[in-house]
Structures are given as structure tokens and as C-alpha cells.
Short mmCIF file of C-alpha atoms and ligand atoms in Angstrom, two decimals:
data_model
loop_
_atom_site.label_atom_id
_atom_site.label_comp_id
_atom_site.label_asym_id
_atom_site.label_seq_id
_atom_site.Cartn_x
_atom_site.Cartn_y
_atom_site.Cartn_z
CA MET P 591 105.60 98.78 110.52
CA PHE P 592 109.04 99.80 109.24
CA ASP P 593 108.34 103.46 110.72
CA ASN P 594 111.92 104.46 111.37
CA LEU P 595 113.32 102.90 108.20
CA SER P 596 110.68 104.38 105.98
CA GLU P 597 111.25 107.81 107.56
CA LYS P 598 114.93 107.60 106.66
CA PHE P 599 114.36 106.28 103.15
CA THR P 600 111.73 108.81 102.36
CA LYS P 601 114.13 111.62 103.18
CA ILE P 602 116.88 109.95 101.13
CA VAL P 603 114.43 109.65 98.22
CA GLN P 604 113.28 113.26 98.58
CA ASN P 605 116.89 114.56 98.55
CA LEU P 606 117.53 112.72 95.28
CA THR P 607 114.41 113.91 93.66
CA SER P 608 115.00 117.47 94.60
CA LYS P 609 118.35 117.52 92.71
CA GLY P 610 118.44 118.17 88.98
CA LYS P 611 122.00 117.14 88.59
CA ILE P 612 123.74 114.42 90.51
CA SER P 613 127.50 114.26 91.30
CA GLU P 614 129.58 111.34 92.16
CA GLN P 615 129.68 112.96 95.64
CA ASP P 616 125.92 112.89 95.90
CA ILE P 617 125.88 109.21 95.13
CA LYS P 618 128.55 108.61 97.80
CA THR P 619 126.49 110.46 100.32
CA THR P 620 123.29 108.69 99.43
CA LEU P 621 124.97 105.30 99.73
CA ARG P 622 126.37 106.28 103.16
CA GLU P 623 122.89 107.21 104.32
CA VAL P 624 121.35 104.11 102.95
CA ARG P 625 123.97 102.06 104.75
CA LEU P 626 123.41 103.85 108.11
CA ALA P 627 119.68 103.55 107.73
CA LEU P 628 119.98 99.83 107.21
CA LEU P 629 122.32 99.33 110.07
CA GLU P 630 120.08 101.37 112.37
CA ALA P 631 117.26 99.12 111.35
CA ASP P 632 119.18 96.26 112.65
CA VAL P 633 119.76 94.75 109.26
CA ASP P 634 122.42 92.02 109.08
CA PHE P 635 125.67 93.52 108.43
CA THR P 636 126.71 91.36 105.44
CA VAL P 637 123.32 91.93 103.98
CA ALA P 638 123.72 95.66 104.33
CA LYS P 639 127.13 95.47 102.67
CA LYS P 640 125.96 93.44 99.72
CA PHE P 641 123.05 95.78 99.34
CA ILE P 642 125.37 98.85 99.01
CA SER P 643 127.73 97.10 96.66
CA SER P 644 125.09 95.92 94.49
CA ILE P 645 123.63 99.44 94.08
CA GLU P 646 127.05 100.67 93.31
CA ASP P 647 127.53 98.07 90.55
CA LYS P 648 124.13 98.76 89.02
CA ALA P 649 124.60 102.49 89.13
CA LYS P 650 127.93 102.01 87.12
CA LYS P 651 126.25 99.51 84.74
CA GLU P 652 123.36 101.78 83.95
CA ASN P 653 125.51 104.83 83.57
CA VAL P 654 123.46 106.94 86.00
CA PHE P 655 125.21 110.17 85.18
CA SER P 656 124.32 110.13 81.47
CA SER P 657 120.67 109.41 82.24
CA LEU P 658 118.23 112.27 81.89
CA THR P 659 116.95 111.80 85.45
CA PRO P 660 119.80 110.56 87.44
CA GLY P 661 117.95 110.85 90.75
CA GLN P 662 114.99 108.82 89.51
CA THR P 663 117.45 106.22 88.12
CA ILE P 664 119.17 105.73 91.37
CA ILE P 665 115.87 105.58 93.33
CA LYS P 666 114.80 102.74 90.90
CA ILE P 667 118.00 100.89 91.53
CA VAL P 668 117.57 101.24 95.32
CA LYS P 669 113.84 100.05 95.14
CA ASP P 670 114.78 97.08 92.99
CA GLU P 671 117.49 96.12 95.37
CA MET P 672 115.19 96.51 98.29
CA THR P 673 112.54 94.34 96.48
CA SER P 674 115.19 91.70 95.81
CA ILE P 675 116.52 91.53 99.32
CA LEU P 676 112.86 91.15 100.65
CA GLY P 677 112.34 88.15 98.48
CA GLU P 678 111.67 89.36 94.90
CA ALA P 679 108.26 88.02 94.22
CA SER P 680 105.63 86.99 96.71
CA THR P 681 105.47 83.33 97.35
CA GLY P 682 101.97 81.89 97.70
CA LEU P 683 101.13 78.89 99.88
CA ASN P 684 102.08 75.44 98.53
CA ILE P 685 99.01 73.50 97.56
CA GLY P 686 98.94 69.85 98.32
CA GLU P 687 98.51 67.27 95.39
CA ASP P 688 95.46 65.94 97.05
CA PHE P 689 92.92 66.99 99.74
CA PRO P 690 93.71 68.45 102.25
CA THR P 691 96.70 70.80 102.02
CA LYS P 692 98.59 70.42 105.19
CA ILE P 693 100.17 73.42 106.95
CA MET P 694 102.09 72.99 110.15
CA LEU P 695 102.90 76.05 112.32
CA ILE P 696 106.15 75.88 114.42
CA GLY P 697 108.10 78.25 116.53
CA LEU P 698 109.32 79.27 119.93
CA GLN P 699 107.06 80.10 122.81
CA GLY P 700 104.76 83.08 122.72
CA VAL P 701 105.79 84.19 119.00
CA GLY P 702 102.16 83.90 117.89
CA LYS P 703 101.62 80.49 116.49
CA THR P 704 98.16 79.88 117.72
CA THR P 705 96.97 83.41 116.88
CA THR P 706 98.47 83.00 113.43
CA ALA P 707 96.80 79.61 112.99
CA ALA P 708 93.42 81.31 113.47
CA LYS P 709 94.44 84.30 111.25
CA LEU P 710 95.45 81.93 108.42
CA ALA P 711 92.38 79.94 108.84
CA LEU P 712 90.25 83.01 108.46
CA HIS P 713 92.30 84.16 105.45
CA LEU P 714 91.87 80.84 103.65
CA ARG P 715 88.13 80.72 104.56
CA LYS P 716 87.56 84.16 102.99
CA LEU P 717 89.00 82.63 99.73
CA LYS P 718 86.14 80.03 99.96
CA ASN P 719 88.12 77.11 101.41
CA SER P 720 86.95 74.75 104.05
CA VAL P 721 89.54 74.77 107.00
CA LEU P 722 90.29 72.67 110.00
CA MET P 723 92.46 73.70 112.80
CA VAL P 724 94.22 71.11 115.03
CA GLY P 725 95.71 71.86 118.45
CA CYS P 726 98.88 69.78 118.77
CA ASP P 727 100.12 71.60 121.72
CA LEU P 728 99.90 69.34 124.84
CA GLN P 729 102.67 71.25 126.67
CA ARG P 730 100.53 74.11 127.94
CA PRO P 731 97.38 72.98 129.66
CA ALA P 732 95.37 76.01 128.35
CA ALA P 733 96.68 75.78 124.81
CA ILE P 734 93.93 73.46 123.46
CA GLU P 735 91.34 75.59 125.05
CA GLN P 736 92.74 78.68 123.56
CA ILE P 737 92.50 77.25 119.94
CA ILE P 738 88.98 75.88 120.59
CA GLN P 739 87.87 79.30 121.81
CA LEU P 740 89.40 80.96 118.72
CA GLY P 741 87.69 78.54 116.51
CA LYS P 742 84.28 79.28 118.18
CA GLU P 743 84.75 83.05 117.80
CA LEU P 744 85.64 82.78 114.12
CA ASN P 745 83.25 79.78 113.44
CA ILE P 746 86.20 77.62 112.18
CA GLU P 747 86.18 74.00 112.95
CA VAL P 748 88.69 72.79 115.45
CA TYR P 749 89.56 69.02 115.71
CA ASN P 750 88.66 68.02 119.15
CA GLU P 751 90.52 65.03 120.55
CA ASN P 752 89.27 64.41 124.03
CA ASN P 753 91.66 61.63 124.90
CA GLN P 754 93.83 63.18 127.68
CA ASN P 755 96.59 60.52 127.27
CA SER P 756 96.94 61.11 123.60
CA SER P 757 100.22 62.42 122.09
CA ALA P 758 100.55 65.28 119.76
CA ILE P 759 101.62 62.89 117.01
CA LEU P 760 98.43 60.78 117.53
CA ILE P 761 96.17 63.81 117.48
CA ALA P 762 97.81 65.05 114.22
CA LYS P 763 97.33 61.57 112.59
CA GLU P 764 93.72 61.32 113.62
CA ALA P 765 92.84 64.87 112.59
CA LEU P 766 94.33 64.19 109.14
CA LYS P 767 92.22 61.05 108.76
CA TYR P 768 89.14 63.06 109.67
CA ALA P 769 90.02 65.88 107.28
CA LYS P 770 90.48 63.38 104.42
CA GLU P 771 87.21 61.78 105.06
CA LYS P 772 85.47 65.14 105.06
CA ARG P 773 87.55 66.41 102.01
CA ILE P 774 88.54 69.50 103.87
CA ASN P 775 90.68 71.86 101.75
CA TYR P 776 93.16 73.00 104.40
CA VAL P 777 94.32 71.66 107.75
CA ILE P 778 96.35 73.89 109.98
CA PHE P 779 98.45 72.07 112.80
CA ASP P 780 99.28 74.29 115.67
CA THR P 781 102.26 72.98 117.70
CA ALA P 782 103.75 73.54 121.09
CA GLY P 783 106.40 76.27 121.64
CA ARG P 784 109.56 76.05 123.76
CA LEU P 785 111.77 78.74 125.35
CA ALA P 786 114.63 77.56 123.17
CA ILE P 787 115.31 75.02 120.53
CA ASP P 788 115.77 71.62 122.24
CA GLU P 789 115.98 68.02 121.14
CA GLU P 790 112.63 67.06 122.63
CA LEU P 791 110.73 69.70 120.75
CA MET P 792 112.53 69.09 117.48
CA ASN P 793 111.86 65.27 117.83
CA GLU P 794 108.16 65.90 118.27
CA LEU P 795 107.92 68.38 115.46
CA MET P 796 110.00 66.01 113.08
CA GLN P 797 107.70 63.15 113.95
CA ILE P 798 104.57 65.17 113.35
CA ASN P 799 105.91 66.46 110.08
CA LYS P 800 106.66 62.93 109.01
CA GLU P 801 103.37 61.64 110.07
CA ILE P 802 101.35 64.26 108.23
CA ASP P 803 103.74 64.84 105.43
CA SER P 804 103.25 68.66 105.44
CA ASP P 805 102.92 70.68 102.34
CA GLU P 806 103.92 73.71 104.26
CA VAL P 807 105.99 73.99 107.40
CA LEU P 808 105.63 77.62 108.40
CA LEU P 809 108.09 78.91 110.89
CA THR P 810 106.47 81.61 113.01
CA LEU P 811 108.98 84.29 114.12
CA ASP P 812 108.54 87.50 116.23
CA ALA P 813 109.61 90.45 114.24
CA MET P 814 110.41 92.44 117.36
CA THR P 815 113.29 90.08 118.26
CA GLY P 816 115.18 91.30 115.23
CA GLN P 817 118.39 89.34 114.41
CA ASP P 818 117.43 86.70 116.99
CA ALA P 819 114.41 85.86 114.85
CA VAL P 820 116.82 85.48 111.89
CA ASN P 821 119.08 83.14 113.84
CA SER P 822 116.23 81.08 114.92
CA GLY P 823 115.11 80.78 111.30
CA ASN P 824 118.46 79.19 110.51
CA GLU P 825 118.43 76.98 113.65
CA PHE P 826 115.01 75.51 112.97
CA ASN P 827 115.81 75.00 109.25
CA LYS P 828 118.65 72.61 110.30
CA TYR P 829 116.15 70.18 111.68
CA ILE P 830 113.10 70.55 109.64
CA PRO P 831 113.01 72.00 106.12
CA ILE P 832 111.08 75.30 106.59
CA SER P 833 109.02 76.20 103.49
CA GLY P 834 108.02 79.74 104.60
CA ILE P 835 108.20 82.23 107.39
CA ILE P 836 105.56 84.13 109.09
CA LEU P 837 106.80 87.27 110.85
CA THR P 838 104.42 88.39 113.59
CA LYS P 839 104.14 91.48 115.63
CA MET P 840 105.21 93.82 112.77
CA ASP P 841 102.98 96.46 114.26
CA GLY P 842 105.31 96.71 117.13
CA ASP P 843 108.43 96.60 115.18
CA ALA P 844 109.58 100.08 113.90
CA ARG P 845 112.96 98.98 112.80
CA GLY P 846 112.29 96.11 110.32
CA GLY P 847 115.70 94.41 110.63
CA ALA P 848 114.26 90.94 110.66
CA ALA P 849 112.02 91.35 107.54
CA LEU P 850 114.95 92.85 105.63
CA SER P 851 117.56 90.20 106.52
CA MET P 852 115.40 87.05 106.69
CA LYS P 853 115.34 85.93 103.01
CA ALA P 854 118.98 86.97 102.32
CA VAL P 855 120.33 85.20 105.42
CA THR P 856 118.23 82.07 105.63
CA GLY P 857 117.08 81.73 102.01
CA ILE P 858 113.57 81.19 103.26
CA PRO P 859 110.72 83.45 101.93
CA ILE P 860 108.46 85.34 104.15
CA LYS P 861 104.94 84.40 103.17
CA PHE P 862 102.90 86.37 105.61
CA VAL P 863 103.19 89.06 108.24
CA GLY P 864 101.09 89.59 111.36
CA THR P 865 100.24 93.23 111.95
CA GLY P 866 98.20 93.02 115.15
CA GLU P 867 96.40 90.90 117.60
CA LYS P 868 93.05 90.74 115.78
CA PRO P 869 92.22 87.66 113.64
CA ASP P 870 92.12 89.68 110.38
CA GLU P 871 95.42 91.44 111.04
CA ILE P 872 97.55 89.41 108.61
CA GLU P 873 98.93 90.32 105.21
CA ILE P 874 100.36 88.35 102.34
CA PHE P 875 103.98 89.50 102.01
CA HIS P 876 104.51 91.32 98.85
CA PRO P 877 108.17 92.29 98.57
CA ASP P 878 107.69 94.91 95.95
CA ARG P 879 104.86 96.62 97.75
CA VAL P 880 106.82 96.59 101.05
CA ALA P 881 109.74 98.12 99.27
CA SER P 882 107.61 100.80 97.82
CA ARG P 883 106.21 101.53 101.37
CA ILE P 884 109.67 101.71 102.86
CA LEU P 885 110.78 104.14 100.24
CA GLY P 886 107.89 106.46 100.90
CA MET P 887 106.15 105.69 97.59
CA GLY P 888 103.04 104.35 98.91
CA ASP P 889 101.28 101.06 98.25
CA VAL P 890 98.16 101.63 96.30
CA GLU P 891 97.48 98.10 95.51
CA THR P 892 97.23 97.00 99.17
CA LEU P 893 95.15 100.07 99.90
CA ILE P 894 92.61 99.22 97.12
CA GLU P 895 92.41 95.58 98.30
CA LYS P 896 91.71 96.76 101.80
CA ALA P 897 89.07 99.23 100.59
CA GLN P 898 87.44 96.47 98.49
CA LYS P 899 87.34 94.18 101.51
CA GLU P 900 85.91 96.65 103.94
CA PHE P 901 83.72 98.83 101.84
CA ASP P 902 80.47 97.05 101.19
CA ILE P 903 79.45 97.60 97.60
CA ASP P 904 75.72 98.22 98.52
CA GLN P 905 76.88 100.81 100.90
CA VAL P 906 79.06 102.43 98.28
CA LYS P 907 76.00 102.51 95.83
CA ASN P 908 73.77 103.89 98.50
CA LEU P 909 76.42 106.61 99.17
CA GLU P 910 76.64 107.39 95.49
CA ASN P 911 72.79 107.80 95.43
CA LYS P 912 72.82 110.20 98.26
CA ILE P 913 75.67 112.14 96.78
CA LYS P 914 73.71 112.43 93.61
CA LYS P 915 70.75 113.70 95.50
CA ASN P 916 72.96 116.03 97.49
CA GLN P 917 71.90 114.19 100.70
CA PHE P 918 75.25 113.29 102.18
CA ASP P 919 74.80 113.75 105.91
CA LEU P 920 76.47 113.07 109.30
CA ASN P 921 75.33 109.42 109.24
CA ASP P 922 77.32 108.89 106.14
CA MET P 923 80.31 110.58 107.58
CA LEU P 924 80.07 108.19 110.55
CA GLN P 925 79.78 105.25 108.29
CA GLN P 926 82.86 106.39 106.33
CA PHE P 927 84.85 106.64 109.57
CA GLN P 928 83.85 103.16 110.49
CA SER P 929 84.92 101.76 107.17
CA ILE P 930 88.22 103.51 107.29
CA LYS P 931 88.83 102.20 110.80
CA LYS P 932 88.34 98.66 109.69
CA MET P 933 91.04 98.95 107.16
CA GLY P 934 93.70 99.51 109.82
CA SER P 935 95.30 102.35 111.77
CA MET P 936 95.47 105.77 110.14
CA THR P 937 99.34 105.69 110.49
CA ASP P 938 99.59 102.52 108.47
CA LEU P 939 97.03 103.73 105.83
CA LEU P 940 98.99 106.93 105.38
CA GLY P 941 102.17 104.96 104.63
CA MET P 942 100.21 103.39 101.68
CA VAL P 943 99.29 106.64 100.10
CA PRO P 944 102.04 107.78 97.75
CA GLY P 945 103.64 110.91 98.93
CA LEU P 946 101.99 110.87 102.37
CA GLY P 947 104.34 108.41 103.99
CA SER P 948 106.61 111.24 105.35
CA LEU P 949 103.52 112.46 107.44
CA LYS P 950 103.60 109.25 109.43
CA GLY P 951 105.62 110.48 112.43
CA LYS P 952 103.85 113.76 112.60
CA ILE P 953 100.40 112.35 112.39
CA ASN P 954 99.49 112.54 116.08
CA SER P 955 99.20 116.34 115.80
CA ASN P 956 97.47 116.02 112.43
CA ASP P 957 93.80 116.30 111.77
CA ILE P 958 93.16 112.73 110.99
CA SER P 959 94.81 110.75 113.74
CA ASP P 960 93.04 107.69 115.06
CA ASP P 961 92.29 109.48 118.33
CA LYS P 962 90.68 112.44 116.49
CA MET P 963 88.68 109.97 114.58
CA LYS P 964 87.36 108.27 117.79
CA LYS P 965 86.43 111.71 119.18
CA ALA P 966 84.59 112.74 116.10
CA GLU P 967 82.71 109.45 116.32
CA SER P 968 81.63 109.90 119.79
CA ILE P 969 80.60 113.39 118.99
CA ILE P 970 78.37 112.24 116.11
CA TYR P 971 77.00 109.49 118.40
CA SER P 972 75.81 112.24 120.85
CA MET P 973 73.59 113.77 118.19
CA THR P 974 69.98 112.90 117.72
CA PRO P 975 69.01 110.98 114.52
CA TYR P 976 67.35 114.23 113.44
CA GLU P 977 70.48 116.23 113.86
CA ARG P 978 72.50 113.73 111.99
CA SER P 979 70.37 113.90 108.90
CA ASN P 980 69.90 117.75 109.27
CA PRO P 981 73.29 119.10 110.28
CA GLU P 982 72.24 122.71 109.70
CA SER P 983 69.85 122.42 112.57
CA ILE P 984 72.75 122.07 115.03
CA ASN P 985 72.57 125.54 116.64
CA GLY P 986 74.56 126.79 119.70
CA SER P 987 72.46 125.14 122.37
CA ARG P 988 72.52 121.85 120.51
CA ARG P 989 76.24 122.07 120.17
CA ASN P 990 76.47 122.55 123.97
CA ARG P 991 74.38 119.58 124.65
CA ILE P 992 76.43 117.42 122.16
CA ALA P 993 79.69 118.60 123.71
CA ASN P 994 78.48 117.62 127.15
CA GLY P 995 77.12 114.19 125.98
CA SER P 996 80.31 113.21 124.28
CA GLY P 997 82.76 114.56 126.91
CA THR P 998 84.25 117.03 124.63
CA ASN P 999 83.87 120.83 124.20
CA ILE P 1000 82.24 123.22 121.82
CA THR P 1001 85.47 123.80 119.80
CA GLU P 1002 85.80 120.13 119.11
CA VAL P 1003 82.12 119.88 118.04
CA ASN P 1004 82.68 122.79 115.82
CA GLN P 1005 85.72 121.06 114.26
CA VAL P 1006 83.76 117.97 113.40
CA LEU P 1007 80.98 120.04 111.87
CA ASN P 1008 83.53 122.09 109.82
CA GLN P 1009 85.09 118.71 108.77
CA PHE P 1010 81.71 117.72 107.65
CA LYS P 1011 81.22 120.87 105.58
CA GLN P 1012 84.59 120.23 103.92
CA MET P 1013 83.74 116.74 103.14
CA GLN P 1014 80.49 117.81 101.70
CA LYS P 1015 82.24 120.40 99.54
CA MET P 1016 84.83 117.82 98.40
CA ILE P 1017 82.10 115.40 97.54
CA LYS P 1018 80.37 117.95 95.37
CA GLN P 1019 83.56 118.33 93.42
CA PHE P 1020 83.94 114.53 93.20
CA SER P 1021 80.41 114.14 92.07
CA GLY P 1022 81.10 115.87 88.74
CA PRO P 1023 81.41 113.70 85.69
CA ASN P 1024 85.00 112.83 86.24
CA GLY P 1025 85.08 112.66 90.00
CA LYS P 1026 82.34 110.03 90.34
CA ARG P 1027 84.01 107.89 87.72
CA ASN P 1028 87.16 108.09 89.72
CA ILE P 1029 85.49 107.03 92.98
CA MET P 1030 83.68 104.13 91.45
CA GLN P 1031 86.78 103.01 89.65
CA MET P 1032 88.75 102.87 92.74
CA PHE P 1033 86.05 100.68 94.60
CA ASN P 1034 85.32 98.44 91.68
CA LYS P 1035 88.76 97.86 90.38
CA LYS P 1036 89.16 94.20 89.79
N1 GTP Y 1468 100.71 93.05 118.31
C1 GTP Y 1468 100.65 91.69 117.89
N2 GTP Y 1468 100.54 90.73 118.86
C2 GTP Y 1468 100.49 89.46 118.30
C3 GTP Y 1468 100.56 89.18 116.92
N3 GTP Y 1468 100.54 87.80 116.76
C4 GTP Y 1468 100.40 87.30 118.04
N4 GTP Y 1468 100.40 88.29 118.92
C5 GTP Y 1468 100.08 88.22 120.44
O1 GTP Y 1468 101.19 87.38 120.96
C6 GTP Y 1468 100.89 86.68 122.14
C7 GTP Y 1468 101.11 85.28 122.01
O2 GTP Y 1468 100.39 84.61 121.00
P1 GTP Y 1468 100.05 83.07 120.77
O3 GTP Y 1468 99.37 82.94 119.49
O4 GTP Y 1468 99.44 82.57 122.04
O5 GTP Y 1468 101.56 82.58 120.75
P2 GTP Y 1468 101.98 81.01 120.63
O6 GTP Y 1468 103.24 81.08 119.77
O7 GTP Y 1468 100.93 80.13 120.29
O8 GTP Y 1468 102.48 80.71 122.17
P3 GTP Y 1468 102.79 79.31 122.79
O9 GTP Y 1468 101.64 78.39 122.34
O10 GTP Y 1468 102.77 79.60 124.24
O11 GTP Y 1468 104.13 78.86 122.31
C8 GTP Y 1468 99.29 86.96 122.16
O12 GTP Y 1468 99.10 87.98 123.11
C9 GTP Y 1468 98.95 87.47 120.84
O13 GTP Y 1468 97.76 88.29 120.87
C10 GTP Y 1468 100.90 90.24 116.09
O14 GTP Y 1468 100.97 90.17 114.75
N5 GTP Y 1468 100.85 91.51 116.59
MG1 MG Y 1469 100.21 78.36 121.09
#
């Protein structure tokens, strides 16, 4: 997500921070670099222009040169501008006045509407809501089957209308009636996609929207299509007032042009982003946090939220006990790997740690790549339970057996064991009076 852009901005920020004094020429160079970075990211031309002139204005107004830390002042101006362009504050979902809140997902073919319907449903259920999904896509024969299947997998109710002759509008109407009777909190209507915006599609969508009186019309757009996504945002908005945008496939979009131009060009806020194919790979879009990630300053809030979601508190307490008794073993290391993996890819996580964003591109050769972690896991799986709880018992012949069992070699087994020793050492440091408090604070932070 934003890989290329954040690499460039991290460099720009580093250049500014390393300078004590800043000349007018430095600012000019910085602005040129910022402009180039934006254009290379496929940001809309007028948006990029406005971005630069706004920074210039603010730099003048705030008298950057007389500030004690001119570099920091400029960085703050750039970050504020980036946040503003991304939409300022995060915009939550509109809530209906009465049960249920009605959310309609619309968009072109294959952008990820159905997947996103399931992701949203799961997200809302995690917040303790009852949710109903409704398949209003009668264009593609397998579409209804797809949403029923997703509902089964996630244990989310799907309104099942068996009448083959029914229309999308009728299904929507019936489903809404059902949801009202059942006092369901949220109903998510998944609609049919088309290759391009056409009259027929728009008519159908407008009629459904009128029938259900949506609280949210969320336009789903594929981030990888860059400026086409932005244009399609404008086009759809001509027919149906769009209340929010969901940008999918951000995981495959290194450039970020669509995300950066969307709000400024269409005036519509991005409410969520899709970051992968799995049902939990959706994030609420927080402009300030994203700006911070792009500038290589990390995003500790999201990291803590992810940790809170994935690290089970009993597990953490159990770990704390073991650390106290000095019993941290390879089983615990394995469990840590698994929790970390659930939080997302190593590359994305690194982008959230302040100061580590610049490692992102180099991470494959680094010690903590996703591949390395998988290998370490299979090495630990090839150990016997006795070996996992008694790592000191793993002698030469055991190492040989483990290497064979995991399809690796002795060097790799040794690396994992060394990594374990380092972790053990680090934990000993952490388990001092201050260290422990720090760990618990991180996991318990409300
Ligand atoms: N990598 C990635 N893939 C995604 C994301 N969201 C959806 N997809 C994939 O995109 C493809 C199309 O997704 P669907 O949800 O079927 O798209 P749709 O808009 O409902 O398609 P139609 O109903 O045919 O118009 C699937 O292979 C999804 O797994 C995302 O955030 N990241
Ligand atoms: Mg679909």
C-alpha cells in the first residue's frame, strides 16, 4: 500500500530532518521533489498543483525560516496538507434513523463489491451488530451463490429469495421488509456490476436506491485503476448521490494516485479501504494515519488496534506468567509468529512502525520477511513437543533431523535457534520493572 510514494516521501522527510538550517533553495528543491513524487504516484495534475501552492502559502505564513526547527515545520505543513487532501477526518458510516441502517454497494464489474459486502458485514458484526446481506445481482448466474457461500463461511445471514423470476428491486424490497420485522441493525445490498456505466444499470440502481431509501450508497472502486477510478467516481455520482467510497485492492496498488486524488476531485470521502482478498482485510480510512504512513512516520494507532484484535488477552497473560518464571520457549515463539501473521504482512506492519517505513523495500533480504517467518514456523513444527519446551536439548543430530523434516538446512535451523535465544534475551530485559509495564500498556491500551 502506497509503497513507492512512501519511499519517496520518507526520503524527502529524511533530507529535511538531517539539515540544521534551511535555505530558500532547499524549500524549492523539496517542493519539486514532492511534486514529482505526487505525479509519479498518478495523482491528478490539478490536485498536485494545489498541494504544492498550498504548502508554499503556509510556509510563507508560518515564517518557516525564523522557526527554530525549519525542517520539522515544513514536514508538519506537508503532513497537514496530505491529511487534508486525503479527506481530513475519517468519516464513519451514516446510521439510519430507524432499524435497519441500509447500505447499498455499487460499482463496475469485478471491482470487489461482493467481497466488500462480506468484509463490511464482518466488520459490523465485530462491533456487535446484527447484519443481513442481500444479493441483488441477478446479472451473473453465480453471483447469488457467491454471496450465499460467503455468508455460510462467515456465519452471516443472507436473504434468500428463491423466486427465479424476481427482479433485483423486488428482492431488495422484500429483504428490507424482513429486516425490519427482525429488527436487524444493518442490511447490506450487493448489486450487479457492468463493464461500463450504462442506462440500464443506472436505472436499476436508482430504482433500488429509491425503494430502500439507502442511508449509505457506497461506491466500490478498484484502487489499481488509478485515475479511471476517480473518473468513475464522478460519473456514478451524476446519477446517484454517493455517500462514500470504498477503495479496494490497495494491497496491489503501490502508487496510491486514486486514494490521493479521490476526495479532492470528487468531493466524496473514502470510508474504507480493502487491503486483500480475505474477509478481515478491510480498514477504516483514517486520513491522518495514512498521511503519517506515507511520510514514513508510522501509524502506531492502527498497529495497536491490530494487536488488540489479534492478541488474545489470556494468551498475553499466560505469556507474562511464563516470562516471569523464565519459561519462554519455542512454543511461545511459534504462537507469537502466528499472532503477528494474523495482523497482516510484515511489509505493511513495518510501515506502521515509526522510523522503519524506509526498510519496506529492502525487507525481502531482511531477517523478518514473511518468507523467513514461514520457514521458521515449519522448522519449529518439525520439532518434537519435548524439544519445543526444552530448546537446550536440541543437539547436532536433532538439528539434522529437524532440517530434514522441514525441508531446510542446518544453517537455517541454527538461525531460528539463535533468533529464539535473542528473543529470550530481549524478553529478560523487557521483564524488568519498566519493560513489563511497557508491554502490558501496549496490549491493554484502551
Ligand atoms: N487483492 C485484493 N483482491 C480483492 C480485494 N477486494 C476484492 N478482491 C478480489 O477481486 C475479485 C472480484 O471480487 P468480487 O467481490 O467478486 O467483485 P464484484 O464487484 O462483486 O464483481 P461483479 O459482481 O462481477 O461485478 C475477487 O477475486 C476478489 O477476491 C482487495 O481488497 N484486494
Ligand atoms: Mg459481485
